[in-house]
Amino acid sequence: MSADSASSGQLTTAQRPVSGTTDLWGFFAFSHGWTWVFWGLILVLELDVWQSSLGTALLALGGLGLPLGGTVMTWRVAGRDGLRDLGRRLVQPGRIPGGWWAVVLLLMPAVKLSAGGLAVFSGVTDAAFNLEEATALVARPGELLSYLGFLLLLGPLPEEIGWRGYLLDRLQLRTTALGASLGVGLAWAAWHGPLFFMTGYFARAGGAPEPLQFGVMILLISVLYTWIYNHTGRSVLAAILFHFSVNAAGELLDAAPSVDACEAYLTAALVLFVLWGWGANTLRGRAVETV
């Protein structure tokens, strides 16, 4: 049972379990099946995703797998009530308590900046960040807003309709908040797999990240997503904004590889603190009991 359900003492229509595992496999048919079909065509045709219009179109079509999976399977599991619930969780900022706005928007940028400071202080690098591109964007506010809008549409908005909008609840019905977080993290990390082989996808970032470190960071940060989600009334909006803050900080604070390693260590320490403070069962506090 999800932590939010436990706090209310009852399950909403959108959170009621179904027999078997069709609610999971139906979602994966969209999130991974649909997505990988289109992304597989990019690989087979050896297209550059940003230089080829067909490659860009196939990338976008593949990316629809997550929002389609989230909405179609919500309707399949919970009908119109479930879709209304999903819609409210997407657009209601009031679900996010005041102090949690700072967590959502500032936590991971603060972790990245701290990692940069740690890397410089420990002597592993002299320049933690390359701010040349960020400085140029700040000098052109219109271009900066367009770029941030692109970042929002590329990942946070479509992805979170699936990952936190649907899958996290289905897994929290079956296991602990920590177990559900790791389940989402594994699915999320695997979903990114084809992107590492696409020509041009990571060109702007100077090349693909190290796969193992990338996967570990996704697993770690998935715990933080659940922690936020379970404290914000199952807010998908909070997940979208948190995702956006992570991506925007990563793009604008072009970090040296040593900073990325420090960030992984700091994130691991933060996750351990969250688990210690709020408990692995619900990530809402050890006093919260499941029904």
CSV table of C-alpha atoms in Angstrom, one decimal:
chain,number,residue,atom,x,y,z
A,1,MET,CA,0.0,0.0,0.0
A,2,SER,CA,1.3,3.5,-0.8
A,3,ALA,CA,2.2,5.8,2.0
A,4,ASP,CA,-0.4,8.3,1.0
A,5,SER,CA,-3.1,5.7,1.2
A,6,ALA,CA,-1.9,4.7,4.6
A,7,SER,CA,-2.1,8.3,5.9
A,8,SER,CA,-5.7,8.6,4.6
A,9,GLY,CA,-6.7,5.2,5.9
A,10,GLN,CA,-8.2,4.2,2.6
A,11,LEU,CA,-7.4,3.5,-1.0
A,12,THR,CA,-8.5,5.8,-3.7
A,13,THR,CA,-10.0,4.3,-6.9
A,14,ALA,CA,-6.7,5.1,-8.7
A,15,GLN,CA,-4.7,3.1,-6.1
A,16,ARG,CA,-6.8,0.0,-5.8
A,17,PRO,CA,-4.8,-3.2,-6.8
A,18,VAL,CA,-5.8,-5.5,-9.6
A,19,SER,CA,-5.2,-9.2,-9.6
A,20,GLY,CA,-2.1,-10.5,-11.3
A,21,THR,CA,0.5,-8.3,-12.9
A,22,THR,CA,-1.3,-7.0,-15.9
A,23,ASP,CA,-1.2,-3.5,-14.5
A,24,LEU,CA,2.6,-3.7,-14.6
A,25,TRP,CA,3.1,-5.6,-17.9
A,26,GLY,CA,0.6,-3.4,-19.7
A,27,PHE,CA,2.6,-0.3,-18.7
A,28,PHE,CA,5.9,-1.9,-19.7
A,29,ALA,CA,4.4,-2.7,-23.1
A,30,PHE,CA,4.2,1.1,-23.6
A,31,SER,CA,7.1,2.4,-21.6
A,32,HIS,CA,9.7,0.0,-23.0
A,33,GLY,CA,7.9,-1.9,-25.9
A,34,TRP,CA,6.5,1.2,-27.7
A,35,THR,CA,9.6,3.3,-27.0
A,36,TRP,CA,12.2,0.8,-28.0
A,37,VAL,CA,10.4,0.0,-31.3
A,38,PHE,CA,10.8,3.6,-32.5
A,39,TRP,CA,14.3,4.1,-30.9
A,40,GLY,CA,15.4,0.8,-32.4
A,41,LEU,CA,14.6,2.2,-35.9
A,42,ILE,CA,16.9,5.1,-35.2
A,43,LEU,CA,19.7,2.6,-34.4
A,44,VAL,CA,18.9,0.3,-37.4
A,45,LEU,CA,18.8,3.3,-39.8
A,46,GLU,CA,21.9,4.8,-38.2
A,47,LEU,CA,20.3,8.3,-37.9
A,48,ASP,CA,21.7,11.3,-36.1
A,49,VAL,CA,18.8,12.2,-33.8
A,50,TRP,CA,19.4,15.9,-34.0
A,51,GLN,CA,20.7,16.3,-37.5
A,52,SER,CA,18.1,14.0,-39.2
A,53,SER,CA,14.4,15.2,-39.1
A,54,LEU,CA,13.4,11.5,-39.3
A,55,GLY,CA,15.7,10.7,-36.4
A,56,THR,CA,14.2,13.5,-34.3
A,57,ALA,CA,10.6,12.4,-35.2
A,58,LEU,CA,11.3,8.8,-34.2
A,59,LEU,CA,12.9,10.0,-31.0
A,60,ALA,CA,9.8,12.0,-30.1
A,61,LEU,CA,7.5,9.2,-31.1
A,62,GLY,CA,9.4,6.8,-28.9
A,63,GLY,CA,9.2,9.2,-26.0
A,64,LEU,CA,5.4,9.1,-26.1
A,65,GLY,CA,5.6,5.6,-24.7
A,66,LEU,CA,5.7,6.8,-21.1
A,67,PRO,CA,2.8,9.3,-21.1
A,68,LEU,CA,0.7,6.9,-23.1
A,69,GLY,CA,1.5,4.1,-20.8
A,70,GLY,CA,0.7,6.2,-17.8
A,71,THR,CA,-2.6,7.5,-19.1
A,72,VAL,CA,-3.8,4.4,-20.9
A,73,MET,CA,-3.0,2.1,-17.9
A,74,THR,CA,-4.5,4.5,-15.4
A,75,TRP,CA,-7.7,4.4,-17.4
A,76,ARG,CA,-7.5,0.6,-17.7
A,77,VAL,CA,-6.9,0.2,-13.9
A,78,ALA,CA,-9.1,3.0,-12.5
A,79,GLY,CA,-11.3,4.4,-15.3
A,80,ARG,CA,-12.3,8.0,-15.4
A,81,ASP,CA,-11.8,8.5,-11.7
A,82,GLY,CA,-8.2,7.5,-12.1
A,83,LEU,CA,-7.7,9.9,-15.0
A,84,ARG,CA,-9.2,12.7,-13.0
A,85,ASP,CA,-6.9,11.9,-10.1
A,86,LEU,CA,-3.9,11.8,-12.5
A,87,GLY,CA,-5.0,15.2,-13.9
A,88,ARG,CA,-5.3,16.8,-10.5
A,89,ARG,CA,-1.9,15.5,-9.5
A,90,LEU,CA,-0.4,17.1,-12.6
A,91,VAL,CA,-1.7,20.6,-12.2
A,92,GLN,CA,-2.4,21.3,-8.5
A,93,PRO,CA,0.5,23.2,-6.9
A,94,GLY,CA,-1.3,23.2,-3.6
A,95,ARG,CA,-0.4,19.6,-3.0
A,96,ILE,CA,3.2,20.7,-2.4
A,97,PRO,CA,3.6,22.1,1.2
A,98,GLY,CA,5.6,25.3,1.4
A,99,GLY,CA,8.9,23.9,2.6
A,100,TRP,CA,8.9,21.2,0.0
A,101,TRP,CA,9.1,23.7,-2.8
A,102,ALA,CA,12.7,24.3,-1.8
A,103,VAL,CA,13.4,20.6,-1.7
A,104,VAL,CA,11.9,20.1,-5.1
A,105,LEU,CA,13.6,23.0,-6.8
A,106,LEU,CA,16.9,23.5,-5.0
A,107,LEU,CA,18.0,20.2,-3.4
A,108,MET,CA,19.8,18.6,-6.3
A,109,PRO,CA,21.3,21.9,-7.7
A,110,ALA,CA,22.7,22.4,-4.1
A,111,VAL,CA,24.1,18.8,-4.1
A,112,LYS,CA,25.8,19.5,-7.5
A,113,LEU,CA,27.3,22.8,-6.3
A,114,SER,CA,28.5,21.1,-3.1
A,115,ALA,CA,30.1,18.4,-5.1
A,116,GLY,CA,31.9,21.0,-7.1
A,117,GLY,CA,33.2,22.7,-4.0
A,118,LEU,CA,34.2,19.3,-2.6
A,119,ALA,CA,36.1,18.4,-5.8
A,120,VAL,CA,38.0,21.7,-5.7
A,121,PHE,CA,38.7,21.6,-2.0
A,122,SER,CA,40.0,18.1,-2.2
A,123,GLY,CA,42.3,19.0,-5.1
A,124,VAL,CA,40.9,16.6,-7.7
A,125,THR,CA,40.1,19.4,-10.1
A,126,ASP,CA,40.9,23.1,-10.4
A,127,ALA,CA,37.7,24.0,-12.4
A,128,ALA,CA,34.6,22.2,-11.2
A,129,PHE,CA,32.2,23.7,-13.8
A,130,ASN,CA,32.4,25.0,-17.3
A,131,LEU,CA,30.0,27.9,-17.2
A,132,GLU,CA,30.7,29.4,-20.7
A,133,GLU,CA,27.5,28.1,-22.3
A,134,ALA,CA,25.4,29.0,-19.2
A,135,THR,CA,26.8,32.5,-19.1
A,136,ALA,CA,25.9,33.0,-22.8
A,137,LEU,CA,22.4,31.7,-22.3
A,138,VAL,CA,21.8,34.0,-19.3
A,139,ALA,CA,22.9,36.9,-21.5
A,140,ARG,CA,20.1,36.0,-23.9
A,141,PRO,CA,16.9,35.5,-21.8
A,142,GLY,CA,14.7,34.5,-24.7
A,143,GLU,CA,17.0,31.8,-25.8
A,144,LEU,CA,17.4,30.7,-22.2
A,145,LEU,CA,13.7,30.3,-21.7
A,146,SER,CA,13.4,28.4,-25.0
A,147,TYR,CA,16.2,26.1,-23.9
A,148,LEU,CA,14.6,25.4,-20.5
A,149,GLY,CA,11.3,24.8,-22.2
A,150,PHE,CA,13.0,22.2,-24.4
A,151,LEU,CA,14.5,20.5,-21.4
A,152,LEU,CA,11.1,20.3,-19.7
A,153,LEU,CA,9.4,18.8,-22.8
A,154,LEU,CA,12.4,16.4,-23.6
A,155,GLY,CA,12.2,14.5,-20.3
A,156,PRO,CA,10.5,15.7,-17.1
A,157,LEU,CA,7.0,16.2,-18.3
A,158,PRO,CA,6.4,13.1,-20.5
A,159,GLU,CA,8.5,10.8,-18.3
A,160,GLU,CA,6.9,11.6,-15.0
A,161,ILE,CA,3.4,10.9,-16.2
A,162,GLY,CA,4.6,7.3,-16.5
A,163,TRP,CA,7.2,6.8,-13.8
A,164,ARG,CA,5.6,8.6,-10.8
A,165,GLY,CA,2.2,9.3,-12.3
A,166,TYR,CA,1.5,5.6,-12.7
A,167,LEU,CA,4.2,3.0,-12.0
A,168,LEU,CA,5.3,4.2,-8.5
A,169,ASP,CA,1.8,3.8,-7.1
A,170,ARG,CA,1.4,0.3,-8.6
A,171,LEU,CA,4.7,-0.8,-7.0
A,172,GLN,CA,4.0,0.8,-3.6
A,173,LEU,CA,0.8,-1.3,-3.5
A,174,ARG,CA,3.0,-4.4,-3.6
A,175,THR,CA,6.1,-3.5,-1.6
A,176,THR,CA,7.8,-0.9,0.6
A,177,ALA,CA,8.6,2.7,-0.6
A,178,LEU,CA,12.3,1.7,-0.9
A,179,GLY,CA,11.5,-1.4,-2.9
A,180,ALA,CA,9.1,0.6,-5.2
A,181,SER,CA,11.8,3.3,-5.6
A,182,LEU,CA,14.4,0.7,-6.7
A,183,GLY,CA,11.8,-1.0,-9.0
A,184,VAL,CA,11.1,2.3,-10.8
A,185,GLY,CA,14.8,3.1,-10.9
A,186,LEU,CA,15.7,-0.2,-12.5
A,187,ALA,CA,13.0,0.3,-15.2
A,188,TRP,CA,14.0,3.9,-15.7
A,189,ALA,CA,17.7,3.1,-16.1
A,190,ALA,CA,16.9,0.3,-18.6
A,191,TRP,CA,14.6,2.6,-20.5
A,192,HIS,CA,17.5,4.9,-21.2
A,193,GLY,CA,19.6,2.1,-22.7
A,194,PRO,CA,19.1,2.8,-26.4
A,195,LEU,CA,20.0,6.4,-26.0
A,196,PHE,CA,23.7,5.4,-25.3
A,197,PHE,CA,24.0,4.0,-28.8
A,198,MET,CA,22.3,6.8,-30.7
A,199,THR,CA,24.4,9.0,-32.9
A,200,GLY,CA,24.4,12.6,-31.6
A,201,TYR,CA,22.1,12.2,-28.7
A,202,PHE,CA,24.7,13.1,-26.1
A,203,ALA,CA,26.7,15.3,-28.4
A,204,ARG,CA,25.8,18.6,-26.6
A,205,ALA,CA,26.9,17.1,-23.3
A,206,GLY,CA,30.3,16.2,-24.8
A,207,GLY,CA,29.5,12.5,-25.0
A,208,ALA,CA,27.5,9.8,-23.1
A,209,PRO,CA,27.9,9.6,-19.3
A,210,GLU,CA,29.6,6.5,-17.8
A,211,PRO,CA,26.8,3.9,-17.9
A,212,LEU,CA,27.4,2.4,-14.5
A,213,GLN,CA,27.6,5.7,-12.7
A,214,PHE,CA,24.5,6.9,-14.6
A,215,GLY,CA,22.5,3.8,-13.5
A,216,VAL,CA,23.6,4.1,-9.9
A,217,MET,CA,22.6,7.8,-9.8
A,218,ILE,CA,19.1,6.9,-11.2
A,219,LEU,CA,18.6,4.3,-8.5
A,220,LEU,CA,19.7,6.7,-5.8
A,221,ILE,CA,17.7,9.6,-7.0
A,222,SER,CA,14.6,7.4,-7.4
A,223,VAL,CA,14.5,7.1,-3.6
A,224,LEU,CA,14.5,10.9,-3.4
A,225,TYR,CA,11.6,11.1,-5.9
A,226,THR,CA,9.5,8.7,-3.8
A,227,TRP,CA,10.4,10.7,-0.6
A,228,ILE,CA,9.1,13.9,-2.2
A,229,TYR,CA,6.1,12.2,-3.9
A,230,ASN,CA,4.9,10.6,-0.6
A,231,HIS,CA,5.2,14.0,1.2
A,232,THR,CA,3.3,16.0,-1.5
A,233,GLY,CA,0.0,14.2,-1.8
A,234,ARG,CA,1.3,12.0,-4.7
A,235,SER,CA,2.1,15.1,-6.7
A,236,VAL,CA,3.2,14.4,-10.3
A,237,LEU,CA,3.8,18.1,-10.6
A,238,ALA,CA,6.4,17.9,-7.8
A,239,ALA,CA,8.1,15.0,-9.6
A,240,ILE,CA,8.2,16.9,-12.9
A,241,LEU,CA,9.7,20.0,-11.3
A,242,PHE,CA,12.2,17.9,-9.3
A,243,HIS,CA,13.2,16.1,-12.6
A,244,PHE,CA,13.5,19.5,-14.3
A,245,SER,CA,15.7,20.9,-11.6
A,246,VAL,CA,18.0,17.9,-11.9
A,247,ASN,CA,18.3,18.2,-15.7
A,248,ALA,CA,18.6,21.9,-15.7
A,249,ALA,CA,21.4,21.9,-13.1
A,250,GLY,CA,23.2,19.2,-15.1
A,251,GLU,CA,23.0,21.1,-18.4
A,252,LEU,CA,23.8,24.6,-17.1
A,253,LEU,CA,26.5,23.5,-14.6
A,254,ASP,CA,28.7,21.6,-17.0
A,255,ALA,CA,30.6,19.5,-14.5
A,256,ALA,CA,34.0,17.9,-14.7
A,257,PRO,CA,33.9,14.1,-14.4
A,258,SER,CA,35.4,14.3,-10.9
A,259,VAL,CA,32.5,16.4,-9.8
A,260,ASP,CA,30.1,13.8,-11.1
A,261,ALA,CA,31.8,11.2,-8.9
A,262,CYS,CA,31.6,13.5,-5.9
A,263,GLU,CA,27.9,14.1,-6.6
A,264,ALA,CA,27.3,10.4,-6.6
A,265,TYR,CA,28.9,10.1,-3.2
A,266,LEU,CA,26.9,13.0,-1.8
A,267,THR,CA,23.7,11.7,-3.2
A,268,ALA,CA,24.3,8.3,-1.6
A,269,ALA,CA,24.9,10.0,1.7
A,270,LEU,CA,21.7,12.0,1.3
A,271,VAL,CA,19.7,8.9,0.5
A,272,LEU,CA,21.0,7.1,3.6
A,273,PHE,CA,20.0,10.1,5.7
A,274,VAL,CA,16.5,10.1,4.2
A,275,LEU,CA,16.2,6.4,4.8
A,276,TRP,CA,17.4,6.8,8.4
A,277,GLY,CA,15.1,9.7,9.1
A,278,TRP,CA,11.9,8.7,7.4
A,279,GLY,CA,12.2,4.9,7.2
A,280,ALA,CA,12.4,2.6,4.2
A,281,ASN,CA,8.8,1.3,4.6
A,282,THR,CA,7.0,4.5,3.7
A,283,LEU,CA,9.6,7.3,3.4
A,284,ARG,CA,7.2,9.4,5.4
A,285,GLY,CA,8.3,8.7,8.9
A,286,ARG,CA,8.6,5.7,11.1
A,287,ALA,CA,5.4,6.6,13.0
A,288,VAL,CA,3.3,6.1,9.8
A,289,GLU,CA,1.8,2.7,9.8
A,290,THR,CA,0.3,0.9,6.8
A,291,VAL,CA,-3.3,-0.2,6.9
